[in-house]
CSV table of C-alpha atoms in Angstrom, one decimal:
chain,number,residue,atom,x,y,z
Z,6,MET,CA,-11.3,-11.4,41.6
Z,7,LYS,CA,-13.7,-9.7,44.0
Z,8,ILE,CA,-15.8,-12.0,46.2
Z,9,LYS,CA,-18.7,-10.8,48.3
Z,10,LEU,CA,-19.5,-12.2,51.7
Z,11,ALA,CA,-23.1,-12.7,50.7
Z,12,ASP,CA,-22.1,-14.8,47.8
Z,13,ILE,CA,-20.1,-17.0,50.1
Z,14,SER,CA,-22.7,-17.4,52.8
Z,15,GLU,CA,-25.5,-18.0,50.3
Z,16,GLY,CA,-23.5,-20.5,48.2
Z,17,ARG,CA,-23.5,-18.3,45.0
Z,18,LEU,CA,-19.8,-18.6,44.2
Z,19,SER,CA,-18.8,-19.5,40.7
Z,20,PRO,CA,-16.3,-22.4,40.3
Z,21,GLU,CA,-13.6,-19.8,39.6
Z,22,GLN,CA,-14.4,-17.9,42.7
Z,23,SER,CA,-14.5,-21.1,44.7
Z,24,GLU,CA,-11.1,-22.0,43.4
Z,25,SER,CA,-9.7,-18.6,44.1
Z,26,LEU,CA,-11.0,-18.6,47.7
Z,27,GLN,CA,-9.6,-22.1,48.2
Z,28,LYS,CA,-6.2,-21.0,47.0
Z,29,TYR,CA,-6.3,-17.9,49.2
Z,30,PHE,CA,-6.8,-20.0,52.3
Z,31,GLU,CA,-4.3,-22.6,51.3
Z,32,SER,CA,-1.7,-19.9,51.0
Z,33,GLY,CA,-2.3,-18.8,54.6
Z,34,GLY,CA,-5.0,-16.2,54.1
Z,35,THR,CA,-7.5,-15.6,56.9
Z,36,TRP,CA,-11.1,-14.5,57.3
Z,37,GLN,CA,-9.8,-11.6,59.3
Z,38,ASP,CA,-7.8,-10.4,56.4
Z,39,LEU,CA,-10.4,-11.2,53.8
Z,40,LEU,CA,-13.1,-9.3,55.7
Z,41,LYS,CA,-10.6,-6.5,56.4
Z,42,LEU,CA,-11.3,-6.7,60.2
Z,43,GLU,CA,-9.1,-4.4,62.3
Z,44,THR,CA,-7.1,-5.7,65.2
Z,45,ASP,CA,-9.4,-3.7,67.5
Z,46,ASP,CA,-12.4,-5.5,66.2
Z,47,VAL,CA,-10.8,-8.9,66.9
Z,48,GLU,CA,-9.7,-7.8,70.4
Z,49,GLU,CA,-13.3,-6.8,71.1
Z,50,VAL,CA,-14.4,-10.4,70.4
Z,51,TYR,CA,-11.5,-11.6,72.6
Z,52,ALA,CA,-12.7,-9.3,75.4
Z,53,ILE,CA,-16.2,-10.6,75.1
Z,54,GLY,CA,-15.0,-14.2,75.4
Z,55,HIS,CA,-12.8,-13.3,78.3
Z,56,GLY,CA,-15.8,-11.7,80.1
Z,57,HIS,CA,-17.8,-14.9,79.6
Z,58,TYR,CA,-14.9,-16.9,80.9
Z,59,ALA,CA,-14.5,-14.7,84.0
Z,60,ASP,CA,-18.3,-15.1,84.6
Z,61,GLY,CA,-17.9,-18.9,84.4
Z,62,ASP,CA,-20.1,-19.1,81.3
Z,63,PHE,CA,-17.7,-21.4,79.5
Z,64,GLU,CA,-20.1,-22.3,76.7
Z,65,LYS,CA,-20.3,-18.6,75.5
Z,66,ALA,CA,-16.6,-18.1,76.1
Z,67,LEU,CA,-15.8,-21.1,73.9
Z,68,ALA,CA,-18.2,-19.8,71.2
Z,69,ALA,CA,-16.4,-16.4,71.2
Z,70,PHE,CA,-12.9,-17.9,71.2
Z,71,SER,CA,-14.0,-20.4,68.5
Z,72,ALA,CA,-15.1,-17.5,66.3
Z,73,LEU,CA,-11.6,-15.9,66.8
Z,74,ILE,CA,-10.0,-19.2,65.6
Z,75,GLN,CA,-12.2,-19.1,62.5
Z,76,LEU,CA,-11.2,-15.5,61.8
Z,77,ASN,CA,-7.4,-16.2,62.3
Z,78,PRO,CA,-6.2,-19.7,63.2
Z,79,TYR,CA,-2.6,-18.4,63.4
Z,80,ALA,CA,-3.0,-16.4,66.6
Z,81,ALA,CA,-1.5,-18.4,69.5
Z,82,LYS,CA,-3.4,-16.3,72.0
Z,83,HIS,CA,-6.7,-17.5,70.7
Z,84,TRP,CA,-5.7,-21.2,71.0
Z,85,ILE,CA,-4.6,-20.5,74.6
Z,86,ALA,CA,-8.0,-19.0,75.3
Z,87,ILE,CA,-9.6,-22.1,73.8
Z,88,GLY,CA,-7.3,-24.3,76.0
Z,89,ALA,CA,-8.1,-22.4,79.2
Z,90,THR,CA,-11.8,-22.7,78.6
Z,91,LEU,CA,-11.6,-26.4,77.9
Z,92,GLN,CA,-9.3,-26.9,81.0
Z,93,ALA,CA,-11.9,-25.0,83.1
Z,94,GLN,CA,-14.5,-27.6,81.9
Z,95,GLU,CA,-12.1,-30.4,82.9
Z,96,MET,CA,-11.7,-31.4,79.2
Z,97,TYR,CA,-8.0,-31.8,79.8
Z,98,SER,CA,-7.0,-33.8,76.7
Z,99,ASP,CA,-8.7,-31.3,74.4
Z,100,ALA,CA,-7.2,-28.4,76.3
Z,101,MET,CA,-3.7,-29.9,76.0
Z,102,ALA,CA,-4.3,-30.2,72.2
Z,103,ALA,CA,-5.2,-26.4,72.0
Z,104,TYR,CA,-2.2,-25.4,74.1
Z,105,GLU,CA,0.1,-27.6,72.0
Z,106,LEU,CA,-1.3,-26.0,68.9
Z,107,SER,CA,-0.5,-22.6,70.3
Z,108,LEU,CA,3.1,-23.7,70.8
Z,109,THR,CA,3.4,-24.5,67.1
Z,110,LEU,CA,2.5,-21.0,66.4
Z,111,ASP,CA,4.7,-19.4,69.1
Z,112,GLU,CA,7.3,-21.6,70.7
Z,113,GLU,CA,8.5,-18.9,73.1
Z,114,ARG,CA,5.5,-19.2,75.5
Z,115,ALA,CA,6.1,-20.9,78.8
Z,116,ALA,CA,2.5,-20.5,80.0
Z,117,PRO,CA,1.0,-23.1,77.6
Z,118,LEU,CA,3.6,-25.7,78.6
Z,119,PHE,CA,2.7,-25.1,82.3
Z,120,TYR,CA,-1.0,-25.4,81.4
Z,121,CYS,CA,-0.3,-28.6,79.5
Z,122,ALA,CA,1.5,-29.9,82.7
Z,123,GLN,CA,-1.6,-29.0,84.8
Z,124,CYS,CA,-3.8,-30.9,82.4
Z,125,ALA,CA,-1.5,-33.9,82.3
Z,126,TYR,CA,-1.4,-34.0,86.1
Z,127,ALA,CA,-5.2,-33.8,86.3
Z,128,LEU,CA,-5.3,-36.8,83.9
Z,129,GLY,CA,-2.9,-38.7,86.1
Z,130,GLU,CA,-0.2,-38.6,83.5
Z,131,LYS,CA,2.6,-37.7,85.9
Z,132,GLU,CA,5.5,-38.5,83.4
Z,133,HIS,CA,3.8,-36.5,80.7
Z,134,CYS,CA,3.4,-33.7,83.2
Z,135,SER,CA,7.1,-33.8,84.1
Z,136,ASN,CA,8.1,-33.6,80.4
Z,137,PHE,CA,6.1,-30.4,79.9
Z,138,LEU,CA,7.6,-28.9,83.0
Z,139,LYS,CA,11.1,-29.7,81.8
Z,140,GLN,CA,10.4,-27.5,78.7
Z,141,VAL,CA,9.3,-24.5,80.7
């Protein structure tokens, strides 16, 4: 069944189309795949977010990285970017949650564990910090 983006955004889906779309996402489908976005397109959004982050414009960086999460919530790199942006804003608990989510997607990453340790330390949770560092 073909579904048009305009039908989704304007709420013109039939019940069958809505059910089909729901099943698509429940089975692991992403907006990136549904919209047939190329990796280069997604990387361009990442680069824009990174530029905002480097400029210290964390609100715009968070918006760009959040868009990436909407496109593909299974990319650990995007969750790390969200975590870094939240950490830069001293939102340590939220940053740790984003980093930990990235670890569920890619367990072979030492960097998110280290970043979690930094956040735990900033929150005064020395034991929690130590537990993260033991996993690095």
